[in-house]
Each structure stands twice: as C-alpha cells, then as structure tokens.
Amino acid sequence: MPYAARKVGNSMQPDSDALRGVRYEDLLRAIGHYIDTHAITDVVLTQIPEGVLLKGTVIERHGAGVAERVTSILFSPDDIERMVETYRQLRSGHQKR
C-alpha cells in the first residue's frame, strides 16, 4: 500500500515519502485553510508520490460577469511543510487572544 497511514501517538500520519512527518489532521487543516482563503469549491484531494494534488472550482468575478474555472494545484512536500507551519503559527496566534 503506497499511501498507507500509521498510528503515531493518538493520530494518524501519512506513510509516504512525500508526507513523512506530517500528520493528516495538520495537513487537512492547512489545505482547508488554503481552500477557504482562495474560495475553492467542489474539492478533490489526491495523495500522490510528488505530494498532494488539489482539484476544485474557482468562481471568478469580472465586472458584472461571473465565470467558473477548474483549477489543479500540486502541493510539493516543501509546500506542505510551509503551509502546515504557517497554519500552526496562524492558529496559535488566534488561540492566544
């Protein structure tokens, strides 16, 4: 199973080279934040050897018109590491208030 998960403490952790060391819960929170801030809908996430592939629909507003565009984004292991760390910092800042 190339994309198996293994239990680490009380959480599951991806068991692939691209995501080793990142817990699913942290990965999904960070990607969920990205999805929300970029207003992406109809989302599909796929874990692949190169990282995580996100596909979804973006609604773009141009003047009086609206257009839907399907987008695909590949998050590399480095992207994922940065996103998870950035989201952790953002989240810890909100919890201190």
N, CA and C atoms as an extended XYZ file, in Angstrom:
291
Properties=species:S:1:pos:R:3:atomname:S:1:resname:S:1:resid:I:1 pbc="F F F"
N         0.842       -1.180        0.000 N   MET     1
C         0.000        0.000        0.000 CA  MET     1
C         0.885        1.241        0.000 C   MET     1
N         1.009        1.929       -1.100 N   PRO     2
C         1.901        3.078       -1.144 CA  PRO     2
C         1.426        4.259       -0.323 C   PRO     2
N         0.135        4.370       -0.036 N   TYR     3
C        -0.370        5.520        0.698 CA  TYR     3
C        -1.038        5.099        1.989 C   TYR     3
N        -0.445        4.174        2.661 N   ALA     4
C        -0.983        3.719        3.934 CA  ALA     4
C        -0.738        4.790        4.994 C   ALA     4
N        -1.421        4.651        6.092 N   ALA     5
C        -1.207        5.546        7.220 CA  ALA     5
C        -0.783        4.694        8.405 C   ALA     5
N        -0.050        5.308        9.307 N   ARG     6
C         0.357        4.596       10.510 CA  ARG     6
C         0.005        5.443       11.716 C   ARG     6
N        -0.282        4.772       12.811 N   LYS     7
C        -0.674        5.472       14.031 CA  LYS     7
C         0.581        5.981       14.723 C   LYS     7
N         0.568        7.284       15.045 N   VAL     8
C         1.653        7.914       15.786 CA  VAL     8
C         1.010        8.635       16.958 C   VAL     8
N         1.221        8.120       18.155 N   GLY     9
C         0.535        8.697       19.312 CA  GLY     9
C        -0.954        8.490       19.174 C   GLY     9
N        -1.710        9.569       19.252 N   ASN    10
C        -3.165        9.492       19.135 CA  ASN    10
C        -3.668        9.890       17.760 C   ASN    10
N        -2.787       10.032       16.772 N   SER    11
C        -3.241       10.482       15.457 CA  SER    11
C        -2.635        9.616       14.361 C   SER    11
N        -3.196        9.768       13.175 N   MET    12
C        -2.695        9.039       12.015 CA  MET    12
C        -1.724        9.930       11.259 C   MET    12
N        -0.700        9.304       10.698 N   GLN    13
C         0.315       10.023        9.956 CA  GLN    13
C         0.474        9.346        8.600 C   GLN    13
N         0.523       10.129        7.506 N   PRO    14
C         0.727        9.531        6.192 CA  PRO    14
C         2.016        8.731        6.179 C   PRO    14
N         1.983        7.596        5.527 N   ASP    15
C         3.168        6.756        5.438 CA  ASP    15
C         3.663        6.745        3.995 C   ASP    15
N         4.068        7.914        3.511 N   SER    16
C         4.657        8.023        2.183 CA  SER    16
C         5.842        8.952        2.280 C   SER    16
N         6.770        8.836        1.361 N   ASP    17
C         7.965        9.672        1.405 CA  ASP    17
C         7.626       11.154        1.300 C   ASP    17
N         6.639       11.495        0.483 N   ALA    18
C         6.307       12.899        0.256 CA  ALA    18
C         5.751       13.575        1.508 C   ALA    18
N         5.080       12.816        2.379 N   LEU    19
C         4.403       13.428        3.517 CA  LEU    19
C         4.917       12.937        4.862 C   LEU    19
N         6.002       12.254        4.874 N   ARG    20
C         6.516       11.700        6.132 CA  ARG    20
C         6.753       12.825        7.144 C   ARG    20
N         6.258       12.623        8.336 N   GLY    21
C         6.430       13.610        9.388 CA  GLY    21
C         5.271       14.576        9.522 C   GLY    21
N         4.301       14.549        8.613 N   VAL    22
C         3.148       15.440        8.672 CA  VAL    22
C         1.922       14.606        9.033 C   VAL    22
N         1.226       15.019       10.082 N   ARG    23
C         0.008       14.307       10.471 CA  ARG    23
C        -1.127       14.704        9.543 C   ARG    23
N        -2.014       13.746        9.236 N   TYR    24
C        -3.152       14.045        8.365 CA  TYR    24
C        -3.961       15.223        8.895 C   TYR    24
N        -4.199       15.266       10.197 N   GLU    25
C        -5.020       16.348       10.740 CA  GLU    25
C        -4.383       17.710       10.486 C   GLU    25
N        -3.056       17.805       10.576 N   ASP    26
C        -2.370       19.066       10.292 CA  ASP    26
C        -2.409       19.386        8.805 C   ASP    26
N        -2.193       18.371        7.987 N   LEU    27
C        -2.230       18.537        6.538 CA  LEU    27
C        -3.605       19.037        6.086 C   LEU    27
N        -4.664       18.400        6.572 N   LEU    28
C        -6.012       18.760        6.148 CA  LEU    28
C        -6.441       20.130        6.676 C   LEU    28
N        -6.008       20.493        7.869 N   ARG    29
C        -6.313       21.837        8.378 CA  ARG    29
C        -5.650       22.900        7.493 C   ARG    29
N        -4.375       22.690        7.173 N   ALA    30
C        -3.639       23.671        6.363 CA  ALA    30
C        -4.217       23.775        4.957 C   ALA    30
N        -4.511       22.645        4.343 N   ILE    31
C        -5.093       22.676        2.994 CA  ILE    31
C        -6.515       23.251        3.049 C   ILE    31
N        -7.262       22.933        4.092 N   GLY    32
C        -8.601       23.506        4.255 CA  GLY    32
C        -8.546       25.021        4.359 C   GLY    32
N        -7.566       25.531        5.063 N   HIS    33
C        -7.394       26.984        5.161 CA  HIS    33
C        -7.086       27.577        3.789 C   HIS    33
N        -6.234       26.900        3.027 N   TYR    34
C        -5.909       27.357        1.671 CA  TYR    34
C        -7.182       27.381        0.807 C   TYR    34
N        -7.957       26.320        0.890 N   ILE    35
C        -9.206       26.212        0.115 CA  ILE    35
C       -10.151       27.356        0.483 C   ILE    35
N       -10.306       27.623        1.765 N   ASP    36
C       -11.193       28.698        2.217 CA  ASP    36
C       -10.710       30.069        1.760 C   ASP    36
N        -9.417       30.341        1.909 N   THR    37
C        -8.903       31.673        1.566 CA  THR    37
C        -8.879       31.928        0.061 C   THR    37
N        -8.887       30.853       -0.733 N   HIS    38
C        -8.891       31.007       -2.187 CA  HIS    38
C       -10.263       30.718       -2.798 C   HIS    38
N       -11.272       30.558       -1.938 N   ALA    39
C       -12.669       30.356       -2.365 CA  ALA    39
C       -12.806       29.248       -3.406 C   ALA    39
N       -12.218       28.100       -3.094 N   ILE    40
C       -12.295       26.942       -3.985 CA  ILE    40
C       -13.441       26.053       -3.513 C   ILE    40
N       -14.250       25.577       -4.456 N   THR    41
C       -15.370       24.691       -4.134 CA  THR    41
C       -15.218       23.391       -4.929 C   THR    41
N       -16.113       22.447       -4.680 N   ASP    42
C       -16.115       21.156       -5.394 CA  ASP    42
C       -14.718       20.534       -5.378 C   ASP    42
N       -14.194       20.337       -4.203 N   VAL    43
C       -12.799       19.973       -3.981 CA  VAL    43
C       -12.572       18.465       -4.013 C   VAL    43
N       -11.459       18.084       -4.635 N   VAL    44
C       -10.961       16.709       -4.605 CA  VAL    44
C        -9.488       16.783       -4.227 C   VAL    44
N        -9.088       16.007       -3.220 N   LEU    45
C        -7.685       15.909       -2.824 CA  LEU    45
C        -7.193       14.508       -3.127 C   LEU    45
N        -6.003       14.433       -3.699 N   THR    46
C        -5.405       13.139       -4.008 CA  THR    46
C        -3.966       13.141       -3.544 C   THR    46
N        -3.601       12.144       -2.768 N   GLN    47
C        -2.214       11.994       -2.340 CA  GLN    47
C        -1.469       11.211       -3.412 C   GLN    47
N        -0.384       11.782       -3.914 N   ILE    48
C         0.426       11.145       -4.950 CA  ILE    48
C         1.888       11.162       -4.492 C   ILE    48
N         2.763       10.410       -5.142 N   PRO    49
C         4.161       10.375       -4.696 CA  PRO    49
C         4.823       11.750       -4.636 C   PRO    49
N         4.388       12.675       -5.482 N   GLU    50
C         5.011       14.005       -5.520 CA  GLU    50
C         4.453       14.962       -4.472 C   GLU    50
N         3.401       14.576       -3.770 N   GLY    51
C         2.800       15.436       -2.756 CA  GLY    51
C         1.302       15.246       -2.686 C   GLY    51
N         0.561       16.349       -2.719 N   VAL    52
C        -0.903       16.313       -2.665 CA  VAL    52
C        -1.440       17.154       -3.816 C   VAL    52
N        -2.333       16.573       -4.585 N   LEU    53
C        -2.953       17.256       -5.714 CA  LEU    53
C        -4.346       17.712       -5.301 C   LEU    53
N        -4.598       19.012       -5.464 N   LEU    54
C        -5.889       19.606       -5.163 CA  LEU    54
C        -6.551       19.992       -6.477 C   LEU    54
N        -7.781       19.562       -6.670 N   LYS    55
C        -8.582       19.987       -7.819 CA  LYS    55
C        -9.853       20.593       -7.281 C   LYS    55
N       -10.291       21.680       -7.911 N   GLY    56
C       -11.510       22.321       -7.462 CA  GLY    56
C       -11.961       23.393       -8.422 C   GLY    56
N       -13.061       24.019       -8.082 N   THR    57
C       -13.661       25.057       -8.903 CA  THR    57
C       -13.474       26.407       -8.217 C   THR    57
N       -13.021       27.369       -9.000 N   VAL    58
C       -12.864       28.740       -8.514 CA  VAL    58
C       -13.883       29.601       -9.249 C   VAL    58
N       -14.602       30.420       -8.498 N   ILE    59
C       -15.548       31.344       -9.112 CA  ILE    59
C       -14.876       32.704       -9.191 C   ILE    59
N       -14.745       33.201      -10.414 N   GLU    60
C       -14.097       34.491      -10.641 CA  GLU    60
C       -15.149       35.514      -11.045 C   GLU    60
N       -15.054       36.683      -10.454 N   ARG    61
C       -15.978       37.773      -10.772 CA  ARG    61
C       -15.234       38.809      -11.603 C   ARG    61
N       -15.771       39.109      -12.772 N   HIS    62
C       -15.196       40.095      -13.681 CA  HIS    62
C       -16.261       41.136      -13.990 C   HIS    62
N       -16.143       42.298      -13.357 N   GLY    63
C       -17.156       43.328      -13.577 CA  GLY    63
C       -18.523       42.814      -13.181 C   GLY    63
N       -19.424       42.764      -14.147 N   ALA    64
C       -20.779       42.284      -13.887 CA  ALA    64
C       -20.908       40.785      -14.109 C   ALA    64
N       -19.871       40.153      -14.674 N   GLY    65
C       -19.946       38.736      -15.001 CA  GLY    65
C       -19.281       37.836      -13.985 C   GLY    65
N       -19.649       36.587      -14.050 N   VAL    66
C       -19.094       35.558      -13.180 CA  VAL    66
C       -18.666       34.385      -14.052 C   VAL    66
N       -17.503       33.836      -13.762 N   ALA    67
C       -17.022       32.680      -14.521 CA  ALA    67
C       -16.509       31.625      -13.551 C   ALA    67
N       -16.760       30.375      -13.872 N   GLU    68
C       -16.219       29.256      -13.099 CA  GLU    68
C       -15.019       28.708      -13.833 C   GLU    68
N       -13.989       28.383      -13.056 N   ARG    69
C       -12.770       27.829      -13.639 CA  ARG    69
C       -12.321       26.651      -12.784 C   ARG    69
N       -12.021       25.539      -13.435 N   VAL    70
C       -11.489       24.381      -12.721 CA  VAL    70
C        -9.981       24.573      -12.596 C   VAL    70
N        -9.480       24.337      -11.397 N   THR    71
C        -8.058       24.516      -11.144 CA  THR    71
C        -7.460       23.244      -10.548 C   THR    71
N        -6.190       23.034      -10.799 N   SER    72
C        -5.429       21.931      -10.206 CA  SER    72
C        -4.148       22.513       -9.627 C   SER    72
N        -3.854       22.147       -8.397 N   ILE    73
C        -2.656       22.641       -7.721 CA  ILE    73
C        -1.937       21.452       -7.102 C   ILE    73
N        -0.656       21.340       -7.386 N   LEU    74
C         0.163       20.292       -6.775 CA  LEU    74
C         0.966       20.914       -5.644 C   LEU    74
N         0.723       20.447       -4.428 N   PHE    75
C         1.496       20.879       -3.273 CA  PHE    75
C         2.648       19.895       -3.091 C   PHE    75
N         3.862       20.374       -3.266 N   SER    76
C         5.058       19.548       -3.089 CA  SER    76
C         5.293       19.327       -1.591 C   SER    76
N         6.176       18.405       -1.237 N   PRO    77
C         6.489       18.223        0.179 CA  PRO    77
C         6.957       19.528        0.847 C   PRO    77
N         7.747       20.342        0.136 N   ASP    78
C         8.188       21.623        0.697 CA  ASP    78
C         7.008       22.572        0.886 C   ASP    78
N         6.093       22.615       -0.093 N   ASP    79
C         4.891       23.448        0.017 CA  ASP    79
C         4.074       23.035        1.244 C   ASP    79
N         3.914       21.729        1.401 N   ILE    80
C         3.111       21.195        2.506 CA  ILE    80
C         3.742       21.565        3.841 C   ILE    80
N         5.034       21.406        3.940 N   GLU    81
C         5.739       21.734        5.177 CA  GLU    81
C         5.539       23.215        5.530 C   GLU    81
N         5.683       24.095        4.532 N   ARG    82
C         5.494       25.540        4.763 CA  ARG    82
C         4.045       25.853        5.143 C   ARG    82
N         3.089       25.249        4.433 N   MET    83
C         1.677       25.509        4.717 CA  MET    83
C         1.306       25.065        6.130 C   MET    83
N         1.757       23.898        6.516 N   VAL    84
C         1.437       23.373        7.848 CA  VAL    84
C         2.036       24.278        8.920 C   VAL    84
N         3.277       24.687        8.742 N   GLU    85
C         3.930       25.557        9.727 CA  GLU    85
C         3.258       26.929        9.789 C   GLU    85
N         2.936       27.493        8.634 N   THR    86
C         2.253       28.790        8.587 CA  THR    86
C         0.901       28.709        9.269 C   THR    86
N         0.160       27.624        9.008 N   TYR    87
C        -1.153       27.478        9.623 CA  TYR    87
C        -1.028       27.289       11.134 C   TYR    87
N        -0.019       26.537       11.577 N   ARG    88
C         0.192       26.362       13.030 CA  ARG    88
C         0.425       27.713       13.700 C   ARG    88
N         1.254       28.545       13.076 N   GLN    89
C         1.536       29.872       13.633 CA  GLN    89
C         0.283       30.728       13.646 C   GLN    89
N        -0.472       30.695       12.568 N   LEU    90
C        -1.714       31.458       12.487 CA  LEU    90
C        -2.685       30.999       13.570 C   LEU    90
N        -2.811       29.715       13.703 N   ARG    91
C        -3.754       29.144       14.671 CA  ARG    91
C        -3.329       29.458       16.115 C   ARG    91
N        -2.040       29.364       16.408 N   SER    92
C        -1.580       29.642       17.765 CA  SER    92
C        -1.767       31.127       18.098 C   SER    92
N        -1.644       32.005       17.101 N   GLY    93
C        -1.892       33.426       17.301 CA  GLY    93
C        -3.340       33.710       17.645 C   GLY    93
N        -4.266       32.976       17.020 N   HIS    94
C        -5.700       33.149       17.290 CA  HIS    94
C        -6.071       32.601       18.661 C   HIS    94
N        -5.407       31.536       19.091 N   GLN    95
C        -5.750       30.916       20.375 CA  GLN    95
C        -5.278       31.760       21.546 C   GLN    95
N        -4.281       32.626       21.357 N   LYS    96
C        -3.756       33.442       22.452 CA  LYS    96
C        -4.670       34.603       22.793 C   LYS    96
N        -5.581       34.942       21.909 N   ARG    97
C        -6.461       36.107       22.141 CA  ARG    97
C        -7.536       35.833       23.138 C   ARG    97
